[in-house]
Short mmCIF file of C-alpha atoms and ligand atoms in Angstrom, two decimals:
data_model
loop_
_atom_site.label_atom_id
_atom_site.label_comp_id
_atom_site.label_asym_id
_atom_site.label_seq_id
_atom_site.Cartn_x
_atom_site.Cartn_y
_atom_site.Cartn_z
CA UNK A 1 116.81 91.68 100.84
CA UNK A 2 117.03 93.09 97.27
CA UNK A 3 115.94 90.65 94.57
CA UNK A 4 116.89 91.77 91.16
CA UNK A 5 115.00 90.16 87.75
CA UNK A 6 118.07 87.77 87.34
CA UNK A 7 117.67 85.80 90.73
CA UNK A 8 114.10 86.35 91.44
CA UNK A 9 111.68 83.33 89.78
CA UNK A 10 109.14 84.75 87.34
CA UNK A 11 106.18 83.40 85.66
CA UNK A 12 107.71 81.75 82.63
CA UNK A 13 104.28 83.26 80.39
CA UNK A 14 101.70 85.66 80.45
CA UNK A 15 99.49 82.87 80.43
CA UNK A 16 100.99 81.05 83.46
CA UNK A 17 100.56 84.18 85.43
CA UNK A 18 97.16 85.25 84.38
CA UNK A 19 96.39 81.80 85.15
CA UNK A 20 97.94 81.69 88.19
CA UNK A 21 96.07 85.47 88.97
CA UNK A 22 92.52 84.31 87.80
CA UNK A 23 93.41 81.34 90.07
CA UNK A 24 93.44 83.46 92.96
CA UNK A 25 90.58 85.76 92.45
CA UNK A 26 88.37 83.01 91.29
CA UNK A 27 87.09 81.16 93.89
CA UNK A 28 84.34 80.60 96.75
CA UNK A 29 84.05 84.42 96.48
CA UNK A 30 82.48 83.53 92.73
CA UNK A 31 80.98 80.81 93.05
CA UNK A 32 79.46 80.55 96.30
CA UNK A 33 79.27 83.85 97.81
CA UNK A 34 78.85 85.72 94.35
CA UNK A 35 75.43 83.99 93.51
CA UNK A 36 73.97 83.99 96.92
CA UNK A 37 74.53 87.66 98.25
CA UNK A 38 72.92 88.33 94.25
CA UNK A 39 69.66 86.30 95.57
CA UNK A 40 69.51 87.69 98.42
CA UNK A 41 69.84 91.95 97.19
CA UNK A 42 67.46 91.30 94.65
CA UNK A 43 69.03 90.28 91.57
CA UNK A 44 69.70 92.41 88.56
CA UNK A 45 70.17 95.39 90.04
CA UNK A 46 72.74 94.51 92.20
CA UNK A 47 75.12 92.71 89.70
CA UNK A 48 74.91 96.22 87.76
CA UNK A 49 76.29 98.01 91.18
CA UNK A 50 78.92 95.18 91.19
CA UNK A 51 79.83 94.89 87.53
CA UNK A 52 80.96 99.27 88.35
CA UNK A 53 82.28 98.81 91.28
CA UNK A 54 84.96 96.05 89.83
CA UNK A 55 85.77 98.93 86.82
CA UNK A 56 86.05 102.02 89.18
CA UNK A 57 87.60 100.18 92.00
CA UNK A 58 88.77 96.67 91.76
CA UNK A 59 90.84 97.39 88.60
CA UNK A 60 92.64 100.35 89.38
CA UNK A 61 93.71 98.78 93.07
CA UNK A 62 94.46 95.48 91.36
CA UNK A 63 96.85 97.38 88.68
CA UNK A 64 98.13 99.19 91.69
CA UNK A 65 98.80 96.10 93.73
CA UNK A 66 100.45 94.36 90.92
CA UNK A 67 102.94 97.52 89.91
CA UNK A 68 104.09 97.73 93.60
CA UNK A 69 104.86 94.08 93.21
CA UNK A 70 106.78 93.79 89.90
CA UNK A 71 108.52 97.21 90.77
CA UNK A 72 109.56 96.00 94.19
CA UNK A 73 110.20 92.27 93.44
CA UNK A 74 109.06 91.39 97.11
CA UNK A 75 106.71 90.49 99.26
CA UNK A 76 103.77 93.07 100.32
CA UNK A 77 105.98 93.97 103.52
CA UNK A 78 109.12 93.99 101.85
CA UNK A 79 108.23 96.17 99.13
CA UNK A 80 106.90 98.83 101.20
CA UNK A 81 110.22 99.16 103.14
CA UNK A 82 112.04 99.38 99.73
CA UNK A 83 109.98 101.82 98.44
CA UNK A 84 109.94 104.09 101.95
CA UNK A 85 111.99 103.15 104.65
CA UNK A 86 112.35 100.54 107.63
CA UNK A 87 110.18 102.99 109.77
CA UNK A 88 107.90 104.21 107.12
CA UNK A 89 103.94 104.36 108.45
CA UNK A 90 103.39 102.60 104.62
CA UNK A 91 104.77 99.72 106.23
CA UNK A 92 101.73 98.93 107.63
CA UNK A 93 99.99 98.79 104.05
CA UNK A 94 101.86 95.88 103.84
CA UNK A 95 101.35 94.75 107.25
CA UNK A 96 97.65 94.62 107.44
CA UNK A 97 97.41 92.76 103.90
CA UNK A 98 99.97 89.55 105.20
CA UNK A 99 98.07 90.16 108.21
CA UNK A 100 94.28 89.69 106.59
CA UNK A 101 96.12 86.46 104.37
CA UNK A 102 96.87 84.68 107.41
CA UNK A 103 93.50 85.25 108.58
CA UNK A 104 91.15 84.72 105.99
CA UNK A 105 93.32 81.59 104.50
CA UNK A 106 92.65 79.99 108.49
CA UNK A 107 89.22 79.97 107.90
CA UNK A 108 89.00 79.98 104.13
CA UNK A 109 90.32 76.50 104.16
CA UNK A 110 87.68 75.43 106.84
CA UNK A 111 85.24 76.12 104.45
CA UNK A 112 87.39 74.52 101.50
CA UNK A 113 86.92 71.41 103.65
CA UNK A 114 83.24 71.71 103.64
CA UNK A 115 83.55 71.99 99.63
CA UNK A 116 85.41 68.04 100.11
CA UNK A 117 83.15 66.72 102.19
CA UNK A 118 80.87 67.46 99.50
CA UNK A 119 82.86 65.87 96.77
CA UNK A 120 82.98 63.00 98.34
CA UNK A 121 79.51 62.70 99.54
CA UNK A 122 78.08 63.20 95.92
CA UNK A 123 80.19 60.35 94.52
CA UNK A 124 78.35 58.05 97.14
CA UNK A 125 75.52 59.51 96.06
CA UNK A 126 74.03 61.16 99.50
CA UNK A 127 71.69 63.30 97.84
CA UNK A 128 70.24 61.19 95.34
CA UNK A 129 66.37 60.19 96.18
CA UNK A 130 66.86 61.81 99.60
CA UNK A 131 64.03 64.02 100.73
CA UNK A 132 64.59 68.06 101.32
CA UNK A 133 64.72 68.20 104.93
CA UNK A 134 67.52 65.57 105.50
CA UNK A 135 69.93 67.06 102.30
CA UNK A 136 69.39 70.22 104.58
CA UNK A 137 70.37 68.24 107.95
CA UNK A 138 73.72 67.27 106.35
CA UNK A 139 74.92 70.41 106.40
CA UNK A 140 73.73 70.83 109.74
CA UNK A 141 75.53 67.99 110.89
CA UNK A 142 78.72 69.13 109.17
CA UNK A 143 79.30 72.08 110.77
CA UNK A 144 78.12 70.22 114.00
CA UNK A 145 80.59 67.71 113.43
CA UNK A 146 83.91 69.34 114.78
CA UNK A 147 86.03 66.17 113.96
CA UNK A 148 85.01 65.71 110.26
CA UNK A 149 85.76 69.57 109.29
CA UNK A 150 89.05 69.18 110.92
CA UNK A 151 90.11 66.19 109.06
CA UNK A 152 88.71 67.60 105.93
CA UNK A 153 90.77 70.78 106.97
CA UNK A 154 93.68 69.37 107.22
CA UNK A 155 93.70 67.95 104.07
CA UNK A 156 92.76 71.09 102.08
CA UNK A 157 95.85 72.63 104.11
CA UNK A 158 98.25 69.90 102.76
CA UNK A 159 97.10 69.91 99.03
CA UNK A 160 97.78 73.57 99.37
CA UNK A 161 101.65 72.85 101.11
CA UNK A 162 102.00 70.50 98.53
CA UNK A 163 101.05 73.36 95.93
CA UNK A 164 102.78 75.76 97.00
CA UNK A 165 106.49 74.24 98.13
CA UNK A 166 106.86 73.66 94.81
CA UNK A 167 107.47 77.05 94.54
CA UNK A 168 106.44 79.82 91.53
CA UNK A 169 106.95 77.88 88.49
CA UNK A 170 106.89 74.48 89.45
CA UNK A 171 103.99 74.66 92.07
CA UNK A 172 101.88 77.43 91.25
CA UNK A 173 102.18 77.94 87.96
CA UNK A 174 102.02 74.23 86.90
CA UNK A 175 99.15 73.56 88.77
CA UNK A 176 96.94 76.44 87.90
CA UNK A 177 98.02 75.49 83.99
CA UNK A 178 96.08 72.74 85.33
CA UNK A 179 93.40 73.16 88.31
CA UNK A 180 92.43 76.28 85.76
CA UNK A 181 91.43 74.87 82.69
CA UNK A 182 89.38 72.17 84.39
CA UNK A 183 87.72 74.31 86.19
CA UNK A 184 86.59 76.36 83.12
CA UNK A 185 85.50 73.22 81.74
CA UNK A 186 83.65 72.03 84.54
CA UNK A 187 81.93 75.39 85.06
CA UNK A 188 81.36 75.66 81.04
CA UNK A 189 79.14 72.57 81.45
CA UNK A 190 77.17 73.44 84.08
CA UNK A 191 76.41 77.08 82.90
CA UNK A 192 75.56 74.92 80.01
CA UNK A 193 72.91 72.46 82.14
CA UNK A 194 71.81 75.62 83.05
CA UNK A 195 70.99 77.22 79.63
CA UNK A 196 69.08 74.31 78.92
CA UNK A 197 67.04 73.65 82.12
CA UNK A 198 63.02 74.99 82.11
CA UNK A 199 64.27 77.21 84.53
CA UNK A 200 66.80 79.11 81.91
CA UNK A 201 64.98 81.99 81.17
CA UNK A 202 63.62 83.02 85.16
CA UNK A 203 67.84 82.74 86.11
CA UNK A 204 68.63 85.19 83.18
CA UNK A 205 65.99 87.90 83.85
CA UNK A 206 66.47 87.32 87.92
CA UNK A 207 70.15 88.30 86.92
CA UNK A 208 70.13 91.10 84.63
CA UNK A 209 66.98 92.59 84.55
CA UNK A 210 67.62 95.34 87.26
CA UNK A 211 64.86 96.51 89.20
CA UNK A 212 66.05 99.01 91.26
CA UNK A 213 63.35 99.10 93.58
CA UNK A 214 65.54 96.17 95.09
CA UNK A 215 68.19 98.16 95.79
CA UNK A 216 69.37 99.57 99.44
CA UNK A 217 72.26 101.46 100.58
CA UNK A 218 73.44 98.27 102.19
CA UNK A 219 73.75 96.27 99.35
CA UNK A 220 76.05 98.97 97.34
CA UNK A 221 78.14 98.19 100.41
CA UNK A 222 77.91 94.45 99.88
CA UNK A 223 79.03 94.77 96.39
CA UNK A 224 82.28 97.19 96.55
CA UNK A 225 82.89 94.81 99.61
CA UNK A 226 82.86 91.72 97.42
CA UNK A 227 84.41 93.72 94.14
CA UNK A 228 87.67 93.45 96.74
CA UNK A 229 87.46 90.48 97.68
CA UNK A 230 86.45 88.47 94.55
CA UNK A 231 89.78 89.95 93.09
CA UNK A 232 92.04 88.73 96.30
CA UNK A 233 92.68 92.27 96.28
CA UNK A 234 94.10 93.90 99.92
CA UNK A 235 95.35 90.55 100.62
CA UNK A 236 99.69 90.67 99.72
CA UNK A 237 98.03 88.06 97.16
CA UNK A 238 98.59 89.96 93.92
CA UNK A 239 101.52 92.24 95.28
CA UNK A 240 103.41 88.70 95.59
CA UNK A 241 102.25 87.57 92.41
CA UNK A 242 103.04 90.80 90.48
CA UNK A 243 106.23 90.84 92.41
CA UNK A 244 106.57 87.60 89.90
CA UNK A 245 105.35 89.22 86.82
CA UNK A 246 107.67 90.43 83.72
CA UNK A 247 108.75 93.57 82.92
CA UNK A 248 107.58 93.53 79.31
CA UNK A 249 104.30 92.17 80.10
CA UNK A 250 101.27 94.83 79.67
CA UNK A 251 100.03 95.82 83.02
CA UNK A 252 96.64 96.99 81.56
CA UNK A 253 96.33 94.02 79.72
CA UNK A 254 97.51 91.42 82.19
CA UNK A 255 94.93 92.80 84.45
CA UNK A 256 92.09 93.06 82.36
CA UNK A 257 92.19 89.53 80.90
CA UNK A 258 92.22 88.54 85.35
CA UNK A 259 89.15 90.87 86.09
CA UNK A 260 87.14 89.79 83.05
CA UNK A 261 88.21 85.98 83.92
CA UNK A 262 86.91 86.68 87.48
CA UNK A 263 83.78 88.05 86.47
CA UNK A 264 82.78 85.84 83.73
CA UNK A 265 83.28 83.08 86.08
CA UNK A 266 80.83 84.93 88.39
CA UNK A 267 78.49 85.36 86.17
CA UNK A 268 78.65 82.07 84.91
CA UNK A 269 78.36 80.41 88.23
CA UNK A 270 74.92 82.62 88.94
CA UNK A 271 73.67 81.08 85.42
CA UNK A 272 74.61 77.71 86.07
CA UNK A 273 72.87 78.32 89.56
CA UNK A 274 69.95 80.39 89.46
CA UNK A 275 67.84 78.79 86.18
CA UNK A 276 68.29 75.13 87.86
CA UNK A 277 67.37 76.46 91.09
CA UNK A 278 63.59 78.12 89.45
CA UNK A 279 63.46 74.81 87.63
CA UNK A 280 62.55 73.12 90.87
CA UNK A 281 60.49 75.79 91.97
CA UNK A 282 62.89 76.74 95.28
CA UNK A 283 63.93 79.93 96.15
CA UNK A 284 66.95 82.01 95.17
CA UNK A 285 67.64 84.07 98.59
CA UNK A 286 68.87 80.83 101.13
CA UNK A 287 71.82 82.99 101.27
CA UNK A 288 75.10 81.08 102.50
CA UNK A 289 72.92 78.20 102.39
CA UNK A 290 72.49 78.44 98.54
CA UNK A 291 75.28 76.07 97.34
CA UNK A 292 75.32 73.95 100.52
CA UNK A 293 71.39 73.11 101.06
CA UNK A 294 69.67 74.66 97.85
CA UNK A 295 71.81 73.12 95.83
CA UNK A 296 72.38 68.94 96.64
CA UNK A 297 68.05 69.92 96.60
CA UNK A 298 68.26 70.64 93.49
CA UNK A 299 70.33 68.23 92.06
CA UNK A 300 68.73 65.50 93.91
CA UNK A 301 65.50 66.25 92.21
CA UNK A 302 66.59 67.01 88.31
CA UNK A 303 67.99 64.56 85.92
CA UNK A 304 71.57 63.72 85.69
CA UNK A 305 71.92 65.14 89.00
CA UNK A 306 74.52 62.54 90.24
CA UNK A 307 76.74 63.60 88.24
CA UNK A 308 76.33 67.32 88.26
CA UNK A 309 76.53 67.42 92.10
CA UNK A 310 80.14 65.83 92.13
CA UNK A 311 80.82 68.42 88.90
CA UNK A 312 79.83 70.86 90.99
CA UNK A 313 81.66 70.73 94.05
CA UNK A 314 84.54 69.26 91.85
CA UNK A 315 84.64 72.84 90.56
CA UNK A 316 84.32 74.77 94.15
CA UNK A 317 87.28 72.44 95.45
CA UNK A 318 89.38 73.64 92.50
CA UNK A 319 88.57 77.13 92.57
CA UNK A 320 89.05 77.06 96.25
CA UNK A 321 92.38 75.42 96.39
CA UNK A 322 93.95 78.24 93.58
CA UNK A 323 92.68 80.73 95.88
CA UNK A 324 93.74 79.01 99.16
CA UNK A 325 97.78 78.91 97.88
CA UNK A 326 98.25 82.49 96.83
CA UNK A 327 96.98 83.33 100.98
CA UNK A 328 99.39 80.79 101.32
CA UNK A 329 102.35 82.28 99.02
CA UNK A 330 101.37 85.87 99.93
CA UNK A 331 102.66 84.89 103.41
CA UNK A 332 105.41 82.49 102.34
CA UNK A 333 106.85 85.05 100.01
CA UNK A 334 107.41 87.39 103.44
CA UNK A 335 109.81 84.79 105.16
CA UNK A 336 111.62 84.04 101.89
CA UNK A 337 111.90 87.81 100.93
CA UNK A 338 112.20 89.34 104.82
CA UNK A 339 113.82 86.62 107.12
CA UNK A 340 115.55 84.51 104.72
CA UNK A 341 113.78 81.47 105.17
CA UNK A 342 114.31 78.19 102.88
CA UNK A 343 110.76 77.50 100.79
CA UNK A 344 110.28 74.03 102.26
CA UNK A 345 110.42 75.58 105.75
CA UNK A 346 108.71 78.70 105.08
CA UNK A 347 105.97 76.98 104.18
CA UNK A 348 105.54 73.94 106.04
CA UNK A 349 105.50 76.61 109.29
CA UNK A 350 102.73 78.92 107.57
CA UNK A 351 100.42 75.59 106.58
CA UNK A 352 100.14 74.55 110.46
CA UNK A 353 100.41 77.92 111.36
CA UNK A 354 96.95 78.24 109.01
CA UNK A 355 96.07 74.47 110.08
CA UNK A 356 96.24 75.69 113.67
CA UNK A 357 94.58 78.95 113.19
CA UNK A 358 91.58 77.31 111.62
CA UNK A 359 90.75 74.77 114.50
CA UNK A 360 88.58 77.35 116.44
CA UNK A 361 86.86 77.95 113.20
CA UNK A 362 86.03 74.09 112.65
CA UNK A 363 84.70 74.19 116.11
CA UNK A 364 82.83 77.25 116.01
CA UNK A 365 79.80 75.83 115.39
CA UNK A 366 80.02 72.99 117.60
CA UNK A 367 82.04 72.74 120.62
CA UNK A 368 82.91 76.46 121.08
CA UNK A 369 79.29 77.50 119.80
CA UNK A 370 79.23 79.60 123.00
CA UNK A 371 82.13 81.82 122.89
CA UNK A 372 81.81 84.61 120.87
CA UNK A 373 84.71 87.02 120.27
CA UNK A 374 83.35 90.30 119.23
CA UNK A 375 79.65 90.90 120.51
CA UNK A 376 77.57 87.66 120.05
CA UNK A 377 79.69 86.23 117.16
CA UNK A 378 81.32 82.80 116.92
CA UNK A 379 85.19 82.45 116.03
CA UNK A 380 84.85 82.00 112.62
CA UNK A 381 82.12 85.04 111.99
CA UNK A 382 84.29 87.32 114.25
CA UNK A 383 87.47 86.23 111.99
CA UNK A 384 85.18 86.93 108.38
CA UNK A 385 84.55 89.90 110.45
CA UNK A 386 87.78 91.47 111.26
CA UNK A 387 89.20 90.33 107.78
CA UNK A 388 86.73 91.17 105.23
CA UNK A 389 85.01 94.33 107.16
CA UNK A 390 88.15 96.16 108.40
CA UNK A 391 91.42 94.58 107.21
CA UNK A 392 90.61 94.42 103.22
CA UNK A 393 89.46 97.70 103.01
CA UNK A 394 92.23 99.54 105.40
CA UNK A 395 94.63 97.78 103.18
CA UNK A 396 93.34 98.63 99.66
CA UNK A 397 92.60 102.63 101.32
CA UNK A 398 96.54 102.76 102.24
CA UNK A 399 97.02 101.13 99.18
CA UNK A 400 95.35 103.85 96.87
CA UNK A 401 96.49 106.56 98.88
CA UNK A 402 99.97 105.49 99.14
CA UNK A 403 100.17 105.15 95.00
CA UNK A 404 98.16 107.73 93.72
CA UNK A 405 99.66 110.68 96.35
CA UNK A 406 102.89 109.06 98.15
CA UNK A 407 104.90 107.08 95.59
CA UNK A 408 107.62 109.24 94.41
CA UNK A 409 108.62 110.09 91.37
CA UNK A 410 107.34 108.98 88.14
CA UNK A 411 108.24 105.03 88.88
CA UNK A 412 104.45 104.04 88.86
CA UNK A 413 103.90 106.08 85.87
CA UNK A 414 106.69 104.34 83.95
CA UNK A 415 106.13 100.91 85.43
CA UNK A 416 102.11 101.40 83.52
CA UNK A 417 103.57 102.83 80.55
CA UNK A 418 106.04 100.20 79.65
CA UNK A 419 103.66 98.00 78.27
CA UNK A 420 102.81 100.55 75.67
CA UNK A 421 99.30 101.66 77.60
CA UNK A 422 100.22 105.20 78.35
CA UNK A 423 97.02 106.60 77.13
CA UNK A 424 95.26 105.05 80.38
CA UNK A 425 97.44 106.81 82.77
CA UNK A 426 95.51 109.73 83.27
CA UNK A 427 92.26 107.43 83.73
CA UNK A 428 93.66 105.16 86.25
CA UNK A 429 95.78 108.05 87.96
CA UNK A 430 91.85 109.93 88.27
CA UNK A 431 90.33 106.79 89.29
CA UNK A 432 93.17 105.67 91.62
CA UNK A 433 93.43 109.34 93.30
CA UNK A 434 89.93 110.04 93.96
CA UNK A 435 87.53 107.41 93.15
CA UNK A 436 89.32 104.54 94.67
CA UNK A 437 89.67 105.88 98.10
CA UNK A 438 86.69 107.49 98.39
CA UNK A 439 84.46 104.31 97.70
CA UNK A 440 86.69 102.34 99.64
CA UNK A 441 86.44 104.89 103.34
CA UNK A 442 82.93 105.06 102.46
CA UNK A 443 82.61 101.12 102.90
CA UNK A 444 84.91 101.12 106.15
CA UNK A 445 82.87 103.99 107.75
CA UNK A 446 79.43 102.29 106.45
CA UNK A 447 80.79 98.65 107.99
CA UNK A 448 81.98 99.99 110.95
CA UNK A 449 78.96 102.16 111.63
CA UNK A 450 77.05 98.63 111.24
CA UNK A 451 79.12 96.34 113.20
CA UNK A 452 79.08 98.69 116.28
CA UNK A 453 82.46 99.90 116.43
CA UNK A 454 81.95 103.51 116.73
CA UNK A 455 79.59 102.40 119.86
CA UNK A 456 82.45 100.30 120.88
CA UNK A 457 85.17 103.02 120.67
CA UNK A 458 82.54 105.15 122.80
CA UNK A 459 82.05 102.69 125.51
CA UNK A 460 85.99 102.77 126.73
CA UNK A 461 85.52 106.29 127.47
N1 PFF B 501 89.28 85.90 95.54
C1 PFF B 501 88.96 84.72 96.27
C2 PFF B 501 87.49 84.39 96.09
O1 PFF B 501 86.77 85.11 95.40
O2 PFF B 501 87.07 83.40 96.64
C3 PFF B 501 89.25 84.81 97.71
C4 PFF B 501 90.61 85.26 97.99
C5 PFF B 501 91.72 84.56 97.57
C6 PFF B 501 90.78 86.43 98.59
C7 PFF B 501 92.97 85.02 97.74
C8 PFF B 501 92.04 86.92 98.78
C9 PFF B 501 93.13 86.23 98.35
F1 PFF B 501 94.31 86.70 98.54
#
């Protein structure tokens, strides 16, 4: 279906959208994962990889993503058959990114759940005097709890329907005007808290003095991996919400002012972390444990810690749920754009679709602990798996191929000049071309090479 600028809703500002964008890319990816994979690869070192692999890669796939959106005006499937054909292999680009939303939202909002669970258990104040051992066993006995993370799931799922059948402007938009700021305030004092605590100085050096003795192959891997997926990029996400962006807005610009949002946050989130985390004399390298054990630890033992633990996971439920609705409108936006679906059914099928999808992940650590999908991991682990290790990637590599050799003509040229920021075509075109896909095969050979697959493809012969 062709969707022209007149019938097609558009962010009504350039700060609604880069809002609405920042909403996306910021969330558990920032301020849970972000912080813990930097304690466990050593620190300042690592954020350096990061902080280059967001310039050389993210932002050039993230302009590219957002061009094939506002050019198009569809969904990531739909604007690859405009731009090709019905039959075109491209398709596929498109394909593989709905494909990775649907995924990653089923289990994204599992963990979303957890992130309630713990809003609710630091108002009644479950961590307050309680000793380390049993703050540890209630994580434990969430994820052993099948019932409770399915209830919590369901929830997340229908703030997110709620979100999103309000639609671009009245849904997304309005509520990332507001879920956003919040957010930045919540974050701004516990970065604060942080900057104040004994521990201050320790969390700054741990962060940016790099020692790059600390750093192995595998964790350059682990950051271009995360550089992706902090920035919701390979996921339809910011194809659908370019496909939603003005023609007179600044691509350049609009995407800078998202990746410096998204990293700022990051870095921010490690600073409100890491110094209260030495204050207390615990470890920075728990890993995915960090913000669910470490954490309610270290709050229980440091003043005003009531209160900053429900801040706290006040501020990963927010970021979550921005992040959660652009999986959700990614997919929405292909039965609106492709089949002609209504919004209120479009999306009240994808939220049980995700609700449904998600149960095995709720129950993967309880009553399906024993079956394991690929090799000896759970449901949810083989799902992070196949969407994060082969999906993301294959999507942003067809991506970058498919705009900086395939598109024809000189649409993407004129789309990134428009905004008056021709002088960084030949820079992105370089980086887009070459550097892009390059980094990003290296990853998916690396990843595969370490989750077995070659081994795997051997074995059927
Ligand atoms: N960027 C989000 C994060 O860092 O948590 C995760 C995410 C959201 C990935 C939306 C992809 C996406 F489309």
């Amino acid at each position: 279906m062709q969707v022209n600028d007149s019938t097609r809703a558009l962010w009504t500002t350039r700060l609604g959208f880069v809002l609405a964008a920042a909403g996306s890319a910021v969330g558990l990816g920032n301020i849970w994962k972000f912080p813990y994979i930097t304690g466990q690869n050593g620190g300042g070192a690592f954020v350096l990889v990061y902080l280059g692999c967001i310039v050389v890669v993210g932002l050039p796939i993230m302009m590219a993503e957002l061009m094939i959106g506002r050019h198009t005006r569809r969904d990531a499937v739909g604007a690859f058959i405009q731009l090709e054909h019905r039959r075109s292999f491209w398709l596929s680009a498109g394909w593989v990114s709905v494909a990775a939303a649907f995924i990653i939202l089923s289990y994204y909002s599992v963990v979303a759940g957890w992130t309630l669970d713990y809003v609710f258990r630091a108002l009644a104040g479950s961590f307050t005097g309680q000793p380390a051992e049993a703050i540890e066993g209630i994580f434990d006995g969430l994820i052993g709890n099948g019932p409770r993370q399915l209830l919590w799931h369901v929830i997340f799922i229908l703030l997110c329907l709620g979100i999103v059948i309000g639609g671009v402007q009245k849904g997304i938009e309005r509520w990332s005007k507001i879920l956003m700021p919040i957010l930045l305030v919540l974050l701004v004092l516990l970065f604060l808290n942080g900057m104040f605590s004994k521990g201050a100085w320790e969390g700054i050096v741990f962060m940016f003095r790099p020692d790059f003795t600390k750093l192995t192959a595998g964790s350059v891997l682990e950051a271009m991996g995360h550089a992706f997926f902090t920035l919701s990029l390979g996921m339809a996400a910011m194809i659908t919400y370019g496909s939603y962006l003005s023609r007179n807005e600044n691509l350049l610009s609009a995407s800078l002012r998202v990746v410096i949002l998204d990293t700022m946050i990051a870095l921010m989130a490690g600073l409100a972390i890491f110094p209260i985390v030495f204050s207390v004399g615990m470890a920075p390298g728990q890993g995915a444990g960090l913000v669910f054990k470490t954490i309610p630890v270290v709050f229980s033992k440091i003043t005003g810690g009531y209160v900053l633990a429900i801040l706290f996971f006040l501020l990963l439920a927010f970021a979550a749920l921005t992040s959660a609705i652009s999986l959700l409108e990614a997919q929405v936006a292909y039965l609106i754009d492709e089949r002609g679906w209504g919004r209120k059914k479009a999306t009240s099928f994808l939220a049980f679709l995700a609700f449904a999808a998600g149960v095995p992940t709720a129950l993967s650590y309880n009553l399906l602990s024993d079956w394991t999908l690929i090799g000896d991991l759970t449901f949810f682990d083989s799902m992070d798996l196949i969407a994060s290790n082969y999906l993301l990637p294959i999507s942003g590599l067809l991506i970058s191929i498919y705009v900086g050799w395939f598109w024809k003509g000189s649409e993407e040229k004129e789309e990134l000049i428009a905004g008056d920021a021709g002088w960084i075509y030949p820079a992105w075109h370089f980086l887009i071309r070459f550097v892009s896909p390059t980094a990003v095969a290296i990853v998916l050979i690396f990843k595969a090479k370490d989750t077995g697959f070659f081994n795997w493809i051997a074995s059927l012969f």
